[in-house]
XYZ file of C-alpha atoms in Angstrom:
635
model
C 0.000 0.000 0.000
C 2.985 2.331 0.233
C 2.436 3.152 -3.431
C -1.308 3.468 -3.231
C -1.531 5.682 -6.295
C 1.003 4.498 -8.805
C 3.140 7.243 -10.279
C 2.378 9.706 -7.467
C 4.905 8.434 -4.911
C 7.094 11.538 -4.777
C 4.092 13.818 -4.747
C 2.806 11.753 -1.834
C 6.112 12.249 -0.015
C 5.995 15.995 -0.635
C 2.486 16.419 0.676
C 2.228 18.123 4.059
C 0.230 16.616 6.879
C -2.676 18.730 8.007
C -1.508 21.657 10.091
C -4.867 23.396 10.457
C -8.558 22.627 10.600
C -10.204 21.207 7.489
C -13.925 20.686 6.941
C -13.334 18.109 4.219
C -10.819 16.089 6.263
C -13.463 15.739 8.965
C -16.174 14.948 6.420
C -14.212 12.007 5.007
C -13.798 10.651 8.541
C -17.525 10.925 9.241
C -17.170 13.965 11.502
C -17.884 17.139 9.478
C -17.363 20.304 11.511
C -19.940 22.748 10.202
C -18.608 25.491 12.461
C -15.580 25.666 10.141
C -17.906 26.849 7.370
C -18.960 29.804 9.518
C -15.790 31.870 9.994
C -16.007 35.472 11.235
C -17.853 37.886 8.967
C -15.866 39.867 6.462
C -15.182 43.331 7.957
C -17.359 46.000 6.317
C -14.382 48.272 5.661
C -12.518 45.441 3.968
C -15.449 44.730 1.681
C -15.737 48.425 0.806
C -12.054 48.513 -0.167
C -12.643 45.648 -2.593
C -15.853 47.039 -4.037
C -14.304 50.491 -4.478
C -11.343 48.979 -6.315
C -13.730 46.969 -8.491
C -15.341 50.229 -9.594
C -11.896 51.592 -10.509
C -11.046 48.465 -12.495
C -14.444 48.521 -14.179
C -13.841 52.055 -15.448
C -10.417 51.027 -16.738
C -11.737 47.943 -18.507
C -14.564 49.767 -20.245
C -12.408 52.699 -21.369
C -9.055 51.012 -22.067
C -9.558 47.321 -22.875
C -11.022 45.930 -26.096
C -11.487 42.177 -25.532
C -12.352 41.654 -29.211
C -9.000 43.161 -30.212
C -7.184 40.826 -27.817
C -8.929 37.848 -29.387
C -8.369 39.111 -32.934
C -4.656 39.955 -32.536
C -3.861 37.265 -29.927
C -2.036 39.964 -27.995
C -2.690 42.115 -24.936
C -1.524 45.669 -25.717
C 1.428 46.866 -23.675
C -0.541 49.984 -22.737
C -3.145 47.798 -21.016
C -0.516 45.942 -18.989
C 1.149 49.183 -17.968
C -2.212 50.678 -17.035
C -2.924 47.726 -14.761
C 0.508 48.020 -13.171
C -0.230 51.686 -12.451
C -3.462 50.650 -10.723
C -1.650 48.006 -8.663
C -3.610 45.137 -10.235
C -0.536 42.903 -10.378
C 0.092 43.396 -6.661
C -3.348 42.825 -5.177
C -2.182 40.117 -2.772
C 1.236 41.598 -2.013
C 1.305 43.352 1.401
C 1.394 47.126 1.394
C 4.830 47.213 3.024
C 6.232 45.598 -0.133
C 4.429 47.867 -2.585
C 1.212 45.917 -3.070
C -2.425 46.550 -2.251
C -2.651 43.977 0.548
C -6.074 42.655 -0.471
C -7.848 39.746 1.172
C -8.402 36.629 -0.925
C -12.086 37.504 -1.108
C -11.360 40.930 -2.571
C -8.807 39.430 -4.926
C -11.469 36.945 -6.084
C -13.984 39.752 -6.581
C -11.611 41.698 -8.805
C -10.638 38.657 -10.888
C -14.313 37.768 -11.354
C -15.021 41.263 -12.634
C -12.025 41.215 -14.976
C -12.909 37.760 -16.313
C -16.428 38.955 -17.125
C -14.891 41.524 -19.506
C -11.764 39.717 -20.720
C -10.950 36.296 -19.290
C -7.585 36.411 -21.078
C -6.593 39.594 -19.299
C -7.820 38.190 -15.971
C -5.703 35.073 -16.462
C -2.638 37.157 -17.314
C -3.113 39.127 -14.097
C -3.839 36.038 -11.986
C -0.842 33.901 -12.933
C 1.855 36.159 -11.398
C -0.131 36.423 -8.163
C -1.050 32.768 -7.873
C 2.034 30.925 -9.073
C 4.557 33.616 -10.102
C 7.375 34.548 -7.747
C 5.213 36.630 -5.386
C 3.473 33.787 -3.511
C 6.484 31.489 -3.055
C 8.570 34.423 -1.836
C 5.812 35.567 0.516
C 5.323 32.073 1.918
C 8.845 30.678 1.907
C 11.328 33.417 0.930
C 13.619 35.451 3.165
C 13.296 39.134 3.980
C 15.922 40.224 1.442
C 14.030 38.448 -1.347
C 10.764 40.047 -0.260
C 12.199 43.560 -0.215
C 14.031 43.083 -3.520
C 11.458 41.354 -5.700
C 7.966 41.979 -4.363
C 7.909 45.738 -5.155
C 9.094 44.936 -8.676
C 6.407 42.382 -9.485
C 3.772 44.554 -7.824
C 4.447 47.608 -10.001
C 6.610 46.863 -13.037
C 7.593 43.254 -13.791
C 5.452 40.284 -14.830
C 6.353 36.898 -13.390
C 5.551 33.300 -14.266
C 5.876 29.704 -13.047
C 8.022 27.033 -14.733
C 7.286 23.483 -13.606
C 5.790 21.459 -16.463
C 8.061 19.771 -19.005
C 7.351 18.059 -22.342
C 7.317 14.578 -20.805
C 5.960 15.537 -17.382
C 2.586 17.244 -17.225
C 0.790 16.645 -13.946
C 3.587 14.214 -13.034
C 5.522 17.076 -11.449
C 7.673 14.786 -9.329
C 9.526 13.456 -12.372
C 10.788 16.669 -13.944
C 14.243 16.412 -15.528
C 15.561 19.984 -15.464
C 18.648 20.078 -13.220
C 20.363 22.859 -11.305
C 23.908 21.857 -10.323
C 25.956 23.869 -7.847
C 29.193 25.105 -9.409
C 32.628 24.334 -7.959
C 32.861 27.754 -6.307
C 29.501 27.287 -4.582
C 28.277 30.671 -5.835
C 25.797 29.710 -8.579
C 23.610 26.883 -9.762
C 23.903 25.996 -13.460
C 20.544 25.070 -14.927
C 20.062 22.796 -17.915
C 16.757 21.503 -19.225
C 13.484 22.734 -20.645
C 10.034 23.845 -19.556
C 6.742 23.781 -21.430
C 3.434 25.651 -21.128
C 4.857 28.420 -18.996
C 2.021 30.971 -18.943
C 3.356 34.543 -19.215
C 6.785 33.069 -19.989
C 7.429 35.124 -23.160
C 6.695 38.431 -21.367
C 7.916 37.585 -17.852
C 10.932 39.224 -16.227
C 11.023 36.706 -13.375
C 10.053 33.058 -13.149
C 9.559 30.640 -10.278
C 11.671 27.739 -11.534
C 11.386 24.240 -10.098
C 14.468 22.155 -10.855
C 16.214 19.136 -9.360
C 19.429 19.684 -7.450
C 22.100 17.001 -6.786
C 22.333 16.954 -2.996
C 23.166 14.835 0.027
C 21.099 14.419 3.160
C 22.160 16.252 6.315
C 20.826 16.826 9.814
C 20.752 20.376 11.096
C 19.289 21.460 14.460
C 17.693 18.048 14.797
C 15.992 18.368 11.400
C 16.689 16.366 8.282
C 17.474 18.394 5.182
C 19.480 18.525 1.960
C 22.813 20.096 1.100
C 23.660 20.758 -2.566
C 26.977 19.229 -3.615
C 29.382 21.071 -5.976
C 29.295 19.694 -9.519
C 26.968 16.932 -8.330
C 29.794 14.893 -6.811
C 28.695 12.585 -4.013
C 25.005 13.355 -4.457
C 22.551 10.973 -2.853
C 19.525 12.210 -4.770
C 18.209 14.868 -7.143
C 15.873 16.957 -4.996
C 13.247 19.458 -6.128
C 14.197 23.040 -5.377
C 12.561 26.406 -6.114
C 14.516 29.317 -7.614
C 13.954 32.927 -8.601
C 15.003 33.045 -12.242
C 15.756 36.353 -13.939
C 14.723 35.877 -17.567
C 17.472 38.244 -18.795
C 20.107 35.675 -17.744
C 22.186 34.301 -20.666
C 21.348 30.769 -21.749
C 17.555 31.099 -21.679
C 15.869 30.666 -25.058
C 12.145 31.019 -25.734
C 11.766 28.321 -28.358
C 8.089 28.827 -29.060
C 5.046 30.800 -28.082
C 2.573 27.940 -27.739
C -0.823 28.186 -29.423
C -3.967 26.559 -28.063
C -7.561 25.789 -28.965
C -8.568 28.899 -27.055
C -7.008 31.604 -24.871
C -5.467 33.209 -27.945
C -4.133 36.261 -26.128
C -2.189 34.240 -23.579
C 1.609 34.367 -23.752
C 2.756 30.796 -23.157
C 6.297 29.553 -23.615
C 8.355 26.509 -24.423
C 11.791 27.461 -23.129
C 15.184 25.819 -22.796
C 18.073 26.406 -20.400
C 21.739 25.915 -21.226
C 24.152 26.548 -18.348
C 21.893 29.270 -16.967
C 23.578 30.680 -13.862
C 21.334 31.364 -10.867
C 22.969 32.883 -7.753
C 22.675 30.737 -4.618
C 20.845 33.574 -2.887
C 17.991 33.053 -5.387
C 17.016 29.733 -3.845
C 13.535 30.096 -2.382
C 13.321 28.531 1.054
C 15.206 25.266 1.536
C 16.904 23.040 -0.986
C 14.860 19.882 -1.481
C 11.471 21.375 -0.662
C 10.624 22.798 -4.078
C 7.929 20.255 -4.905
C 6.288 20.878 -1.564
C 6.372 24.618 -2.226
C 4.950 24.123 -5.714
C 2.042 22.070 -4.419
C 1.388 24.677 -1.717
C 1.249 27.674 -4.037
C -0.923 25.801 -6.532
C -3.584 25.717 -3.811
C -4.006 29.480 -4.180
C -4.787 29.188 -7.878
C -7.158 26.317 -7.216
C -9.056 28.021 -4.410
C -9.132 31.578 -5.737
C -8.041 32.167 -9.319
C -9.688 29.347 -11.264
C -13.083 29.699 -9.496
C -12.966 33.490 -10.001
C -12.155 33.172 -13.710
C -14.906 30.598 -14.167
C -17.430 32.642 -12.207
C -16.671 35.773 -14.229
C -17.045 33.939 -17.532
C -20.307 32.276 -16.474
C -21.763 35.569 -15.264
C -20.798 37.199 -18.556
C -22.833 34.571 -20.415
C -25.919 34.552 -18.190
C -27.804 37.690 -19.309
C -27.101 37.323 -23.059
C -28.387 33.745 -22.814
C -31.620 34.896 -21.187
C -31.956 37.592 -23.851
C -31.490 35.001 -26.580
C -34.072 32.662 -25.067
C -36.628 35.459 -24.789
C -36.069 36.970 -28.239
C -35.391 34.029 -30.551
C -38.562 32.820 -32.279
C -38.868 29.250 -33.531
C -42.075 28.117 -35.235
C -43.869 31.182 -33.945
C -42.794 30.845 -30.304
C -39.797 32.184 -28.373
C -37.307 29.637 -27.112
C -38.309 30.581 -23.579
C -41.669 28.872 -24.105
C -40.061 25.541 -25.030
C -39.833 23.210 -22.037
C -36.501 21.764 -23.132
C -34.947 25.225 -23.112
C -36.614 26.247 -19.844
C -35.120 23.140 -18.246
C -31.751 24.037 -19.725
C -31.980 27.575 -18.343
C -33.072 26.215 -14.974
C -30.064 23.906 -14.847
C -27.791 26.805 -15.722
C -29.296 28.954 -12.945
C -28.611 26.234 -10.378
C -25.060 25.760 -11.671
C -24.280 29.480 -11.554
C -25.722 29.801 -8.062
C -23.728 26.820 -6.755
C -20.557 28.106 -8.425
C -20.901 31.480 -6.728
C -21.728 29.944 -3.338
C -18.726 27.613 -3.416
C -16.317 30.259 -4.723
C -17.223 32.786 -2.033
C -16.925 30.127 0.661
C -13.523 28.948 -0.590
C -12.196 32.520 -0.641
C -13.557 33.215 2.830
C -11.992 30.034 4.232
C -8.624 30.898 2.659
C -8.766 34.318 4.304
C -8.726 32.779 7.775
C -5.089 31.627 7.336
C -5.604 29.041 10.101
C -7.503 26.471 8.032
C -5.937 23.813 5.847
C -7.871 24.291 2.618
C -5.998 21.917 0.322
C -8.960 19.599 -0.205
C -11.439 22.450 -0.358
C -9.208 24.223 -2.913
C -8.990 21.146 -5.129
C -12.757 20.657 -4.986
C -13.396 24.341 -5.738
C -11.143 24.131 -8.781
C -12.702 20.922 -10.103
C -16.299 21.973 -9.475
C -15.773 25.442 -10.939
C -14.077 24.217 -14.103
C -16.318 21.238 -14.838
C -19.598 23.029 -14.081
C -18.620 26.142 -16.040
C -17.718 24.025 -19.052
C -21.193 22.460 -18.906
C -22.763 25.868 -18.295
C -21.137 27.446 -21.352
C -21.902 24.423 -23.527
C -25.567 24.720 -22.580
C -25.498 28.402 -23.483
C -23.898 27.622 -26.837
C -26.571 25.030 -27.584
C -29.277 27.572 -26.809
C -27.693 30.053 -29.246
C -27.832 27.406 -31.982
C -25.949 28.359 -35.159
C -25.189 31.794 -33.694
C -23.370 29.994 -30.907
C -21.045 28.277 -33.352
C -20.274 31.366 -35.443
C -17.462 33.704 -34.399
C -18.186 37.145 -33.014
C -16.391 38.880 -35.903
C -18.442 36.954 -38.455
C -21.708 37.905 -36.760
C -20.623 41.530 -36.494
C -20.417 41.797 -40.304
C -24.193 41.276 -40.551
C -24.980 43.578 -37.640
C -25.813 40.674 -35.311
C -24.929 40.918 -31.606
C -21.254 39.944 -31.592
C -21.474 37.904 -28.397
C -18.375 35.628 -28.319
C -19.916 32.447 -26.911
C -17.866 30.163 -29.186
C -14.668 31.858 -27.966
C -15.662 31.421 -24.332
C -16.440 27.745 -24.944
C -12.967 27.317 -26.410
C -11.268 29.319 -23.674
C -12.938 27.603 -20.710
C -11.336 24.242 -21.493
C -8.111 25.641 -20.052
C -9.693 25.655 -16.587
C -10.058 21.878 -16.660
C -6.327 21.451 -17.296
C -4.562 24.368 -15.601
C -3.223 24.177 -12.033
C -3.962 20.473 -11.672
C -5.967 18.486 -14.213
C -9.298 17.146 -12.978
C -8.303 13.508 -13.440
C -5.233 14.098 -11.258
C -7.003 16.080 -8.545
C -9.735 13.476 -8.040
C -7.355 10.807 -6.663
C -5.574 13.552 -4.701
C -8.838 14.337 -2.905
C -9.691 10.650 -2.547
C -6.276 10.112 -0.957
C -7.331 12.391 1.867
C -10.460 10.303 2.321
C -8.280 7.244 2.755
C -5.640 8.853 4.982
C -7.041 7.642 8.284
C -7.024 4.020 7.153
C -3.732 4.113 5.264
C -1.824 5.536 8.191
C -3.254 3.048 10.674
C -3.499 -0.128 8.611
C -0.419 0.118 6.388
C 1.802 -2.321 8.295
C -0.923 -4.943 8.569
C -2.101 -4.680 4.955
C 1.430 -4.783 3.551
C 1.927 -8.053 5.402
C 5.437 -7.340 6.653
C 6.867 -9.150 9.664
C 6.113 -12.474 11.314
C 2.718 -13.958 12.041
C 2.966 -12.788 15.644
C 3.802 -9.274 14.487
C 0.781 -9.229 12.178
C -1.441 -10.494 14.975
C -0.246 -7.666 17.218
C -1.021 -5.157 14.448
C -4.471 -6.689 13.982
C -5.241 -6.338 17.693
C -4.193 -2.678 17.561
C -6.472 -2.102 14.609
C -9.424 -3.776 16.297
C -8.952 -1.654 19.426
C -9.205 1.457 17.278
C -11.763 0.427 14.692
C -14.427 -1.202 16.854
C -15.257 1.983 18.837
C -14.577 4.116 15.742
C -17.038 2.114 13.655
C -19.700 2.144 16.350
C -19.444 5.942 16.568
C -20.206 6.164 12.866
C -23.757 5.021 13.591
C -24.383 7.808 16.094
C -25.607 11.183 14.745
C -23.650 14.281 15.756
C -25.406 17.467 16.818
C -25.295 20.463 14.514
C -23.797 23.688 15.856
C -26.270 25.854 17.763
C -25.522 28.745 15.423
C -28.664 30.256 13.848
C -27.228 29.660 10.372
C -27.246 25.893 10.982
C -30.583 25.795 12.813
C -32.507 27.631 10.089
C -35.484 25.403 9.102
C -34.394 25.294 5.450
C -30.706 24.777 6.212
C -30.931 22.228 9.010
C -32.342 19.309 6.898
C -29.590 19.763 4.328
C -26.809 19.803 6.917
C -28.364 16.809 8.666
C -28.208 14.948 5.350
C -24.571 15.986 4.871
C -23.754 14.690 8.363
C -25.521 11.351 7.812
C -24.041 10.866 4.339
C -20.599 11.706 5.714
C -20.859 8.846 8.204
C -22.106 6.515 5.478
C -19.221 7.534 3.236
C -16.701 6.852 6.009
C -18.198 3.387 6.545
C -18.146 2.638 2.803
C -14.514 3.758 2.516
C -13.647 1.457 5.423
C -15.370 -1.531 3.813
C -13.725 -0.789 0.464
C -10.311 -0.804 2.156
C -11.051 -4.164 3.780
C -12.538 -5.732 0.669
C -10.175 -4.503 -2.030
C -6.980 -3.710 -0.126
C -4.092 -3.649 -2.643
C -6.475 -3.566 -5.599
C -7.700 -0.148 -4.470
C -4.302 1.183 -5.532
C -5.280 1.417 -9.181
C -9.059 1.548 -8.758
C -9.646 5.098 -9.889
C -13.336 4.410 -10.406
C -13.806 4.014 -6.660
C -11.379 6.838 -5.909
C -13.419 9.116 -8.162
C -16.641 8.163 -6.388
C -15.120 9.001 -3.003
C -14.192 12.438 -4.315
C -17.544 12.962 -6.036
C -19.519 12.238 -2.876
C -17.303 14.551 -0.825
C -17.596 17.276 -3.470
C -21.383 17.155 -3.585
C -21.686 17.158 0.209
C -19.414 20.188 0.444
C -21.415 22.087 -2.179
C -24.740 21.169 -0.532
C -23.501 22.798 2.671
C -22.127 25.815 0.759
C -25.358 26.438 -1.175
C -27.597 26.006 1.868
C -25.596 28.463 3.969
C -25.355 30.884 1.041
C -29.135 30.831 0.550
C -29.650 31.635 4.214
C -27.152 34.476 3.927
C -28.822 35.853 0.781
C -32.256 35.708 2.416
C -31.133 37.182 5.737
C -29.003 40.020 4.349
C -30.545 40.814 0.971
C -34.077 39.455 1.166
C -33.457 37.174 -1.826
C -35.926 34.443 -0.948
C -35.651 33.032 -4.470
C -32.196 31.719 -3.510
C -33.901 28.882 -1.661
C -35.345 27.293 -4.788
C -31.847 27.196 -6.296
C -30.340 25.662 -3.152
C -33.221 23.167 -2.902
C -32.772 22.051 -6.504
C -29.029 21.581 -6.148
C -29.727 19.536 -3.009
C -32.230 17.357 -4.853
C -29.897 16.666 -7.768
C -26.860 16.113 -5.553
C -28.682 13.573 -3.368
C -29.421 11.430 -6.424
C -25.757 11.480 -7.440
C -24.552 10.775 -3.913
C -26.827 7.768 -3.418
C -25.642 6.277 -6.708
C -21.959 6.856 -5.922
C -22.297 5.342 -2.436
C -23.854 2.198 -3.905
C -21.206 1.937 -6.589
C -18.348 2.498 -4.161
C -18.693 -1.170 -3.190
C -20.539 -2.681 -6.179
C -20.050 -1.530 -9.762
C -19.202 -2.833 -13.215
C -16.224 -0.590 -13.911
C -14.066 -3.637 -14.648
C -16.047 -4.407 -17.793
C -15.482 -1.030 -19.393
C -11.867 -1.007 -18.190
C -11.307 -4.393 -19.826
C -12.676 -3.113 -23.136
C -10.323 -0.138 -22.894
C -7.406 -2.457 -22.210
C -8.311 -4.637 -25.198
C -8.510 -1.536 -27.396
C -5.065 -0.414 -26.260
C -3.679 -3.831 -27.191
C -5.078 -3.544 -30.712
C -8.127 -5.801 -30.394
C -10.361 -3.336 -32.229
C -7.942 -2.081 -34.876
C -10.648 -2.731 -37.465
C -12.583 0.253 -36.082
C -10.278 2.366 -38.284
C -11.243 0.485 -41.438
C -12.585 2.544 -44.321
C -10.409 5.605 -43.856
C -6.872 6.704 -44.656
C -5.353 5.205 -41.523
C -2.901 7.420 -39.658
C -1.349 7.059 -36.225
C -0.045 9.825 -34.005
C 3.480 9.493 -35.372
C 2.174 10.181 -38.872
C 1.368 13.748 -37.814
C 4.988 14.610 -37.013
C 6.206 17.149 -39.555
C 8.691 15.523 -41.903
C 10.938 17.378 -44.279
C 10.234 16.582 -47.931
C 13.120 14.868 -49.659
């Protein structure tokens, strides 16, 4: 069981144990703490700061930014970037003492949402430096000299980026090949390798570079660590390390500005490094902890940036879609009178409501700085990206042929040049960026299995003598018998009025009951499948899906109460009720299939296909494999 998820061993080693409270960690153990979803209210003055800045940014966007030009030219004008620097938009999360605006995560999310509703490409360009550029790793792990030197620069004048992915390592970040070897003098690291899909890379002055350093293990002040070895001599391992890379350093070559299905205005680089010298003082934090730092800073993008970008794009689409449904006549009736389209609009309303509820909650939790929001961040990112993709696809379907035609083409005829097809293309990035969905699902499921893995590992792995295994079994029984019995006993909800509201309480009671059922099902799955659970991503995905839906049920219920209590929006309840109804159906199915399903049949067909069993499915065409698409020089 040590390698529960094959291929993720080093990522597993790099993952931090929980150091703060986590609602989702408790939910997977059958003990959800709803009080964690009710942190202190956002201070009124803090909210006003964010809303005032949003008005400033709104004026700038309307007067200075042409999103159609960005799409048409695939370029953000330099004047726009400089204008945003002047407004401090690239330093929203940097503390004021280092030249930034010192915004809360909630205010940062508000601003990104607004920007994404006007130009999602511009919002992404602004988000990357503040989520995964050099600002966050320096703030979290850098020293004071690095903070005073670099933070004012990236807040007011210099764009930064993040270089982790390589051509042969996408989400498999642990197996990057780029190396940084300490020179003989011990003054610089020499970097050789390449990085791919580095957003903002072509226009960045600074980059957070993750590379592997030849090092040997040492013990300092009772703590194990790594010491880089000159010229790699005597190294015990190649350990991940984070660096501040100045892109003006000789040896860096931007090989390509990558082009994608969407996000045309994004600057994205394939770059190579040949003996690039990085001063030793540009190491961020400790040698050997770079992967851990990378995973930590990615949480910010998952919890804040991706949900904000998705929320802004979905909100941009909402009103034009309603307008289309009300104005488009088919066979003498508007689309809005067709039940199929009303159901589609209803589904979209529920999705948009749930997306906003979850995003605001994730930002508010991150602002507490005492919670461990890794699982919540991953769920926010997955839910936001997947639901927004479905949301925009539904909108495109409702627009019909106008939804497939480009904005420029429609503009020629005087039609509303609403760019729904562009947004549909652009949103796919959210599924992939900052942790692909199919990678994050087992990451979340891993947390659901933590309790059992940590306790049962020695017994399940079968190491030691029969007596040793018997001793381990007795230990497990002493823990699991009372633990299992507790899972049948309901826990009281907090006495807070938010939880005791008559329309919130039933939903939270269901979340609490389902949480205990999920914990029991996970336990039985561990007993029944043991080593086989290692590669059983079908069951891992169901664990995550149940946890995700339970989290969003709680978020939407509490958000509806807040909307009703503060704004008198009683219609919020019908949206929360409908999400609850749909989520319960999914949860019940996933809980059943966690123990009994037919995944193996479909998996077997996939395996047969990969071995060539169905090669005849390509009959009748000019058959070409992937290698046939490699550009070959004509003789």
